[in-house]
Amino acid sequence: MDDCLILEETESTNSVAEGLARDGALHGFAVLAKKQTGGRGRLGRFWVSPGGLGLYCTIILRPNLELIDYPKLTLAAGVAVAEALAGLGVITDLKWPNDIFIAGRKCGGILVESSALEEESANNYALVGIGLNVNTTAVDFDKLSHQAISLRQACGGKIFNIDEIFSVIRKAILAEVCELERHGFARILDRWQRYDLLRGRRARWLRNDGVVVEGLAEGIDDQGQLLVRTDDGVIHPVISGDVNLVQHGSTK
Ligand code: BTN
């Protein structure tokens, strides 16, 4: 594959891809690692990336979109991953904005990072980093085993081919970017709703300023923001931050 860099081990495929994108790597070029030593998640979290057991990849995008629309790439990538996995017989849910869930436990996440978005530039890019627990078992998750799940665990011990999953996911993401460029966000949003884990359920949102807001999740608006209706009837559009389901007094 000459449009792909495959590494045995790296700190983070997003970091490698960032360097390549700055040096002019083309739309669709991907970095795939067998193992990451410093995999990054959203909000500064660590992404556990044991060798040979998961998918750790980053796809470089140079979408023909306004910079203001780049955040929609996270949701577009989520739909692409969910539909690609459905094609492999794995049914997932999407938790806004970037989590992939199976049976209430997290099996994957998407980290979209972009070049400085202050000004239009010929070298603008977005990096779509995807981490997926594929053949991992409870031992590999260690302390996270009650919250995390792999495709293997979800599918009765079946071992999946990680390279095949990478290929179908990359293809699906590139197709989704074309859809976004040609037809806008509306149809992607429609498809996203089918996988929406939060809609109609109580959610607790930790705002970036530390304030906790609790209410009913009412879906996603046409900008990709989550709508949370608090008990006073006010609808809060959530742009960023951490949102979790409220379940019998606890959160997920
Ligand atoms: C999240 O759930 O917070 C997003 C996790 C994204 C992890 C992937 S693994 C491949 C790519 N490289 C990284 O350092 N992070 C992403």
mmCIF file of C-alpha atoms and ligand atoms in Angstrom:
data_model
loop_
_atom_site.group_PDB
_atom_site.id
_atom_site.type_symbol
_atom_site.label_atom_id
_atom_site.label_comp_id
_atom_site.label_asym_id
_atom_site.label_seq_id
_atom_site.Cartn_x
_atom_site.Cartn_y
_atom_site.Cartn_z
ATOM 1 C CA MET A 1 0.000 0.000 0.000
ATOM 2 C CA ASP A 2 1.804 3.158 -1.127
ATOM 3 C CA ASP A 3 -0.840 5.432 0.358
ATOM 4 C CA CYS A 4 -0.223 4.073 3.821
ATOM 5 C CA LEU A 5 2.615 4.045 6.341
ATOM 6 C CA ILE A 6 2.593 0.906 8.491
ATOM 7 C CA LEU A 7 4.591 1.032 11.725
ATOM 8 C CA GLU A 8 5.354 -1.735 14.204
ATOM 9 C CA GLU A 9 5.318 0.746 17.085
ATOM 10 C CA THR A 10 4.933 4.463 17.506
ATOM 11 C CA GLU A 11 3.925 6.909 20.189
ATOM 12 C CA SER A 12 0.777 8.085 18.397
ATOM 13 C CA THR A 13 -0.340 7.688 14.786
ATOM 14 C CA ASN A 14 -1.922 11.143 15.012
ATOM 15 C CA SER A 15 1.475 12.659 15.825
ATOM 16 C CA VAL A 16 3.166 10.847 12.926
ATOM 17 C CA ALA A 17 0.343 11.855 10.570
ATOM 18 C CA GLU A 18 0.609 15.471 11.698
ATOM 19 C CA GLY A 19 4.242 15.624 10.585
ATOM 20 C CA LEU A 20 3.404 13.996 7.257
ATOM 21 C CA ALA A 21 0.454 16.326 6.676
ATOM 22 C CA ARG A 22 2.631 19.375 7.382
ATOM 23 C CA ASP A 23 5.079 18.007 4.804
ATOM 24 C CA GLY A 24 2.294 17.777 2.231
ATOM 25 C CA ALA A 25 0.931 14.205 2.467
ATOM 26 C CA LEU A 26 -2.105 13.771 0.250
ATOM 27 C CA HIS A 27 -5.784 13.369 1.098
ATOM 28 C CA GLY A 28 -6.462 9.773 2.111
ATOM 29 C CA PHE A 29 -2.912 8.924 3.186
ATOM 30 C CA ALA A 30 -3.026 6.816 6.351
ATOM 31 C CA VAL A 31 -0.717 5.877 9.203
ATOM 32 C CA LEU A 32 -1.325 2.489 10.803
ATOM 33 C CA ALA A 33 0.543 1.187 13.847
ATOM 34 C CA LYS A 34 0.556 -2.273 15.398
ATOM 35 C CA LYS A 35 1.187 -0.705 18.809
ATOM 36 C CA GLN A 36 1.137 2.792 20.330
ATOM 37 C CA THR A 37 3.076 3.823 23.405
ATOM 38 C CA GLY A 38 1.340 7.199 23.839
ATOM 39 C CA GLY A 39 -2.005 6.880 22.081
ATOM 40 C CA ARG A 40 -4.070 10.014 22.655
ATOM 41 C CA GLY A 41 -7.786 10.304 23.295
ATOM 42 C CA ARG A 42 -10.069 13.307 23.586
ATOM 43 C CA LEU A 43 -9.687 15.681 26.506
ATOM 44 C CA GLY A 44 -6.056 14.682 27.039
ATOM 45 C CA ARG A 45 -6.827 11.054 27.837
ATOM 46 C CA PHE A 46 -4.558 8.100 27.136
ATOM 47 C CA TRP A 47 -5.639 5.491 24.588
ATOM 48 C CA VAL A 48 -4.600 1.976 25.643
ATOM 49 C CA SER A 49 -2.997 0.449 22.524
ATOM 50 C CA PRO A 50 -1.565 -3.033 23.179
ATOM 51 C CA GLY A 51 0.483 -4.554 20.345
ATOM 52 C CA GLY A 52 -1.342 -6.475 17.619
ATOM 53 C CA LEU A 53 -4.704 -6.401 19.370
ATOM 54 C CA GLY A 54 -6.371 -3.227 18.157
ATOM 55 C CA LEU A 55 -6.726 -0.880 15.234
ATOM 56 C CA TYR A 56 -4.691 2.305 15.699
ATOM 57 C CA CYS A 57 -4.706 4.452 12.600
ATOM 58 C CA THR A 58 -4.926 8.034 11.397
ATOM 59 C CA ILE A 59 -6.260 9.149 8.043
ATOM 60 C CA ILE A 60 -5.115 12.481 6.639
ATOM 61 C CA LEU A 61 -7.925 14.485 5.056
ATOM 62 C CA ARG A 62 -7.818 17.599 2.919
ATOM 63 C CA PRO A 63 -11.543 18.083 2.592
ATOM 64 C CA ASN A 64 -13.101 20.592 0.286
ATOM 65 C CA LEU A 65 -14.987 22.201 3.161
ATOM 66 C CA GLU A 66 -15.131 25.506 4.969
ATOM 67 C CA LEU A 67 -12.967 25.383 8.086
ATOM 68 C CA ILE A 68 -16.070 25.989 10.177
ATOM 69 C CA ASP A 69 -17.416 22.628 8.962
ATOM 70 C CA TYR A 70 -14.372 20.603 10.012
ATOM 71 C CA PRO A 71 -15.960 19.596 13.363
ATOM 72 C CA LYS A 72 -18.628 17.708 11.396
ATOM 73 C CA LEU A 73 -15.878 15.320 10.310
ATOM 74 C CA THR A 74 -15.998 13.674 13.735
ATOM 75 C CA LEU A 75 -19.657 12.708 13.311
ATOM 76 C CA ALA A 76 -19.153 11.782 9.646
ATOM 77 C CA ALA A 77 -16.276 9.485 10.651
ATOM 78 C CA GLY A 78 -18.452 7.954 13.388
ATOM 79 C CA VAL A 79 -21.162 7.013 10.885
ATOM 80 C CA ALA A 80 -18.517 5.622 8.546
ATOM 81 C CA VAL A 81 -17.038 3.430 11.298
ATOM 82 C CA ALA A 82 -20.457 2.242 12.536
ATOM 83 C CA GLU A 83 -21.587 1.319 9.016
ATOM 84 C CA ALA A 84 -18.275 -0.335 8.138
ATOM 85 C CA LEU A 85 -18.521 -2.455 11.294
ATOM 86 C CA ALA A 86 -22.161 -3.290 10.549
ATOM 87 C CA GLY A 87 -20.928 -4.615 7.194
ATOM 88 C CA LEU A 88 -18.659 -6.962 9.155
ATOM 89 C CA GLY A 89 -21.584 -8.091 11.279
ATOM 90 C CA VAL A 90 -20.830 -5.939 14.345
ATOM 91 C CA ILE A 91 -23.623 -3.692 15.600
ATOM 92 C CA THR A 92 -22.449 -0.575 17.433
ATOM 93 C CA ASP A 93 -23.863 2.603 18.963
ATOM 94 C CA LEU A 94 -22.364 6.073 18.681
ATOM 95 C CA LYS A 95 -22.062 8.245 21.741
ATOM 96 C CA TRP A 96 -21.717 11.915 20.894
ATOM 97 C CA PRO A 97 -19.351 13.102 19.724
ATOM 98 C CA ASN A 98 -16.763 10.413 19.104
ATOM 99 C CA ASP A 99 -17.299 7.179 21.015
ATOM 100 C CA ILE A 100 -18.138 3.787 19.574
ATOM 101 C CA PHE A 101 -20.032 1.561 21.968
ATOM 102 C CA ILE A 102 -21.221 -2.028 22.056
ATOM 103 C CA ALA A 103 -23.686 -3.165 24.730
ATOM 104 C CA GLY A 104 -23.054 -0.089 26.866
ATOM 105 C CA ARG A 105 -19.258 -0.407 26.837
ATOM 106 C CA LYS A 106 -16.747 1.532 24.805
ATOM 107 C CA CYS A 107 -15.026 -0.333 21.973
ATOM 108 C CA GLY A 108 -13.546 2.579 20.076
ATOM 109 C CA GLY A 109 -13.018 6.282 19.751
ATOM 110 C CA ILE A 110 -12.274 8.891 17.129
ATOM 111 C CA LEU A 111 -9.907 11.799 17.633
ATOM 112 C CA VAL A 112 -10.084 14.480 14.947
ATOM 113 C CA GLU A 113 -7.315 17.061 15.045
ATOM 114 C CA SER A 114 -6.880 19.881 12.518
ATOM 115 C CA SER A 115 -4.303 22.307 11.281
ATOM 116 C CA ALA A 116 -4.633 25.824 12.687
ATOM 117 C CA LEU A 117 -8.070 26.859 11.599
ATOM 118 C CA GLU A 118 -7.665 30.618 11.861
ATOM 119 C CA GLU A 119 -7.103 31.167 8.183
ATOM 120 C CA GLU A 120 -7.709 29.397 4.893
ATOM 121 C CA SER A 121 -4.517 27.829 3.625
ATOM 122 C CA ALA A 122 -3.692 25.442 0.817
ATOM 123 C CA ASN A 123 -2.110 23.162 3.412
ATOM 124 C CA ASN A 124 -5.107 22.824 5.722
ATOM 125 C CA TYR A 125 -5.763 19.275 6.859
ATOM 126 C CA ALA A 126 -7.719 17.226 9.329
ATOM 127 C CA LEU A 127 -6.401 14.078 10.983
ATOM 128 C CA VAL A 128 -8.953 11.395 11.761
ATOM 129 C CA GLY A 129 -7.472 9.102 14.393
ATOM 130 C CA ILE A 130 -9.329 5.882 15.063
ATOM 131 C CA GLY A 131 -8.734 3.526 17.942
ATOM 132 C CA LEU A 132 -10.708 0.297 18.023
ATOM 133 C CA ASN A 133 -10.480 -2.571 20.488
ATOM 134 C CA VAL A 134 -10.476 -5.504 18.112
ATOM 135 C CA ASN A 135 -8.996 -8.712 19.520
ATOM 136 C CA THR A 136 -8.374 -7.452 23.059
ATOM 137 C CA THR A 137 -9.510 -9.433 26.113
ATOM 138 C CA ALA A 138 -10.320 -8.321 29.676
ATOM 139 C CA VAL A 139 -6.689 -8.928 30.747
ATOM 140 C CA ASP A 140 -5.444 -6.384 28.187
ATOM 141 C CA PHE A 141 -7.861 -3.718 29.471
ATOM 142 C CA ASP A 142 -6.750 -4.173 33.080
ATOM 143 C CA LYS A 143 -8.612 -1.616 35.226
ATOM 144 C CA LEU A 144 -10.790 -0.482 32.309
ATOM 145 C CA SER A 145 -12.304 -3.918 31.766
ATOM 146 C CA HIS A 146 -15.704 -2.963 33.237
ATOM 147 C CA GLN A 147 -16.076 -0.035 30.805
ATOM 148 C CA ALA A 148 -14.349 -1.346 27.690
ATOM 149 C CA ILE A 149 -15.176 -4.085 25.206
ATOM 150 C CA SER A 150 -13.548 -5.465 22.064
ATOM 151 C CA LEU A 151 -15.111 -6.779 18.885
ATOM 152 C CA ARG A 152 -13.784 -10.198 19.886
ATOM 153 C CA GLN A 153 -15.520 -10.078 23.277
ATOM 154 C CA ALA A 154 -18.732 -8.847 21.663
ATOM 155 C CA CYS A 155 -18.717 -11.600 19.042
ATOM 156 C CA GLY A 156 -18.221 -14.744 21.100
ATOM 157 C CA GLY A 157 -14.409 -14.849 20.922
ATOM 158 C CA LYS A 158 -14.132 -14.437 17.144
ATOM 159 C CA ILE A 159 -10.687 -13.187 16.052
ATOM 160 C CA PHE A 160 -10.918 -10.353 13.529
ATOM 161 C CA ASN A 161 -8.476 -9.396 10.771
ATOM 162 C CA ILE A 162 -7.279 -5.898 11.752
ATOM 163 C CA ASP A 163 -5.948 -5.066 8.269
ATOM 164 C CA GLU A 164 -9.328 -5.849 6.739
ATOM 165 C CA ILE A 165 -11.091 -3.652 9.297
ATOM 166 C CA PHE A 166 -8.650 -0.838 8.529
ATOM 167 C CA SER A 167 -9.333 -1.105 4.777
ATOM 168 C CA VAL A 168 -13.113 -1.019 5.083
ATOM 169 C CA ILE A 169 -13.024 1.820 7.592
ATOM 170 C CA ARG A 170 -10.663 3.955 5.514
ATOM 171 C CA LYS A 171 -12.802 3.404 2.416
ATOM 172 C CA ALA A 172 -15.964 4.285 4.339
ATOM 173 C CA ILE A 173 -14.428 7.466 5.793
ATOM 174 C CA LEU A 174 -13.242 8.708 2.410
ATOM 175 C CA ALA A 175 -16.713 8.031 0.966
ATOM 176 C CA GLU A 176 -18.261 9.960 3.862
ATOM 177 C CA VAL A 177 -16.032 12.961 3.178
ATOM 178 C CA CYS A 178 -17.247 12.945 -0.455
ATOM 179 C CA GLU A 179 -20.826 12.830 0.834
ATOM 180 C CA LEU A 180 -20.160 15.811 3.121
ATOM 181 C CA GLU A 181 -18.515 17.784 0.321
ATOM 182 C CA ARG A 182 -21.228 17.068 -2.256
ATOM 183 C CA HIS A 183 -24.438 16.936 -0.261
ATOM 184 C CA GLY A 184 -23.704 18.618 3.048
ATOM 185 C CA PHE A 185 -24.342 17.337 6.552
ATOM 186 C CA ALA A 186 -28.105 16.572 6.571
ATOM 187 C CA ARG A 187 -28.017 13.026 5.226
ATOM 188 C CA ILE A 188 -25.057 12.094 7.411
ATOM 189 C CA LEU A 189 -26.930 13.419 10.424
ATOM 190 C CA ASP A 190 -29.971 11.293 9.512
ATOM 191 C CA ARG A 191 -27.811 8.198 9.434
ATOM 192 C CA TRP A 192 -26.009 9.201 12.647
ATOM 193 C CA GLN A 193 -29.377 9.269 14.496
ATOM 194 C CA ARG A 194 -29.797 5.521 13.890
ATOM 195 C CA TYR A 195 -26.794 4.835 16.101
ATOM 196 C CA ASP A 196 -27.374 7.572 18.693
ATOM 197 C CA LEU A 197 -26.789 6.075 22.145
ATOM 198 C CA LEU A 198 -27.789 9.182 24.105
ATOM 199 C CA ARG A 199 -31.005 10.337 22.424
ATOM 200 C CA GLY A 200 -34.003 10.163 24.745
ATOM 201 C CA ARG A 201 -31.861 9.271 27.757
ATOM 202 C CA ARG A 202 -30.694 11.303 30.703
ATOM 203 C CA ALA A 203 -27.193 12.621 30.286
ATOM 204 C CA ARG A 204 -24.765 14.523 32.449
ATOM 205 C CA TRP A 205 -22.548 17.041 30.739
ATOM 206 C CA LEU A 206 -19.335 18.264 32.315
ATOM 207 C CA ARG A 207 -18.752 21.692 30.836
ATOM 208 C CA ASN A 208 -15.225 22.851 30.111
ATOM 209 C CA ASP A 209 -15.595 25.375 32.964
ATOM 210 C CA GLY A 210 -16.227 22.506 35.405
ATOM 211 C CA VAL A 211 -20.006 23.045 35.787
ATOM 212 C CA VAL A 212 -22.123 19.867 35.577
ATOM 213 C CA VAL A 213 -25.411 20.073 33.624
ATOM 214 C CA GLU A 214 -27.925 17.216 33.691
ATOM 215 C CA GLY A 215 -30.920 16.702 31.408
ATOM 216 C CA LEU A 216 -32.512 14.775 28.570
ATOM 217 C CA ALA A 217 -30.421 14.266 25.430
ATOM 218 C CA GLU A 218 -32.548 15.377 22.479
ATOM 219 C CA GLY A 219 -30.343 14.508 19.531
ATOM 220 C CA ILE A 220 -27.911 16.460 17.389
ATOM 221 C CA ASP A 221 -28.560 19.760 15.620
ATOM 222 C CA ASP A 222 -27.543 20.672 12.070
ATOM 223 C CA GLN A 223 -24.189 21.949 13.306
ATOM 224 C CA GLY A 224 -23.371 18.652 15.003
ATOM 225 C CA GLN A 225 -23.992 19.978 18.519
ATOM 226 C CA LEU A 226 -25.660 17.760 21.111
ATOM 227 C CA LEU A 227 -28.904 19.190 22.518
ATOM 228 C CA VAL A 228 -29.549 18.645 26.222
ATOM 229 C CA ARG A 229 -32.870 19.765 27.758
ATOM 230 C CA THR A 230 -32.533 20.527 31.446
ATOM 231 C CA ASP A 231 -35.492 20.053 33.796
ATOM 232 C CA ASP A 232 -36.344 23.765 33.568
ATOM 233 C CA GLY A 233 -37.088 23.244 29.840
ATOM 234 C CA VAL A 234 -34.010 25.093 28.592
ATOM 235 C CA ILE A 235 -32.230 23.425 25.665
ATOM 236 C CA HIS A 236 -28.444 23.622 25.855
ATOM 237 C CA PRO A 237 -26.423 23.096 22.687
ATOM 238 C CA VAL A 238 -23.275 21.249 23.711
ATOM 239 C CA ILE A 239 -20.263 22.045 21.553
ATOM 240 C CA SER A 240 -17.583 20.258 23.518
ATOM 241 C CA GLY A 241 -16.900 18.666 26.867
ATOM 242 C CA ASP A 242 -17.651 15.284 28.344
ATOM 243 C CA VAL A 243 -21.167 13.811 28.246
ATOM 244 C CA ASN A 244 -22.173 10.640 30.028
ATOM 245 C CA LEU A 245 -25.364 8.669 30.474
ATOM 246 C CA VAL A 246 -26.977 8.887 33.876
ATOM 247 C CA GLN A 247 -27.766 5.369 35.021
ATOM 248 C CA HIS A 248 -29.306 4.675 38.415
ATOM 249 C CA GLY A 249 -27.289 7.414 40.014
ATOM 250 C CA SER A 250 -24.059 6.592 38.156
ATOM 251 C CA THR A 251 -22.741 7.695 34.782
ATOM 252 C CA LYS A 252 -21.342 5.890 31.735
HETATM 253 C C1 BTN B 1 -11.233 8.940 22.291
HETATM 254 O O1 BTN B 1 -12.067 8.081 22.503
HETATM 255 O O2 BTN B 1 -11.000 9.834 23.126
HETATM 256 C C2 BTN B 1 -10.495 8.940 20.980
HETATM 257 C C3 BTN B 1 -9.450 7.872 20.931
HETATM 258 C C4 BTN B 1 -8.655 7.892 19.650
HETATM 259 C C5 BTN B 1 -7.483 6.949 19.698
HETATM 260 C C6 BTN B 1 -6.811 6.834 18.365
HETATM 261 S S1 BTN B 1 -5.707 5.467 18.269
HETATM 262 C C7 BTN B 1 -5.097 6.035 16.758
HETATM 263 C C8 BTN B 1 -5.004 7.551 16.845
HETATM 264 N N1 BTN B 1 -3.731 7.936 17.427
HETATM 265 C C9 BTN B 1 -3.871 8.498 18.616
HETATM 266 O O3 BTN B 1 -2.946 8.893 19.337
HETATM 267 N N2 BTN B 1 -5.164 8.586 18.933
HETATM 268 C C10 BTN B 1 -6.007 8.035 17.897
#
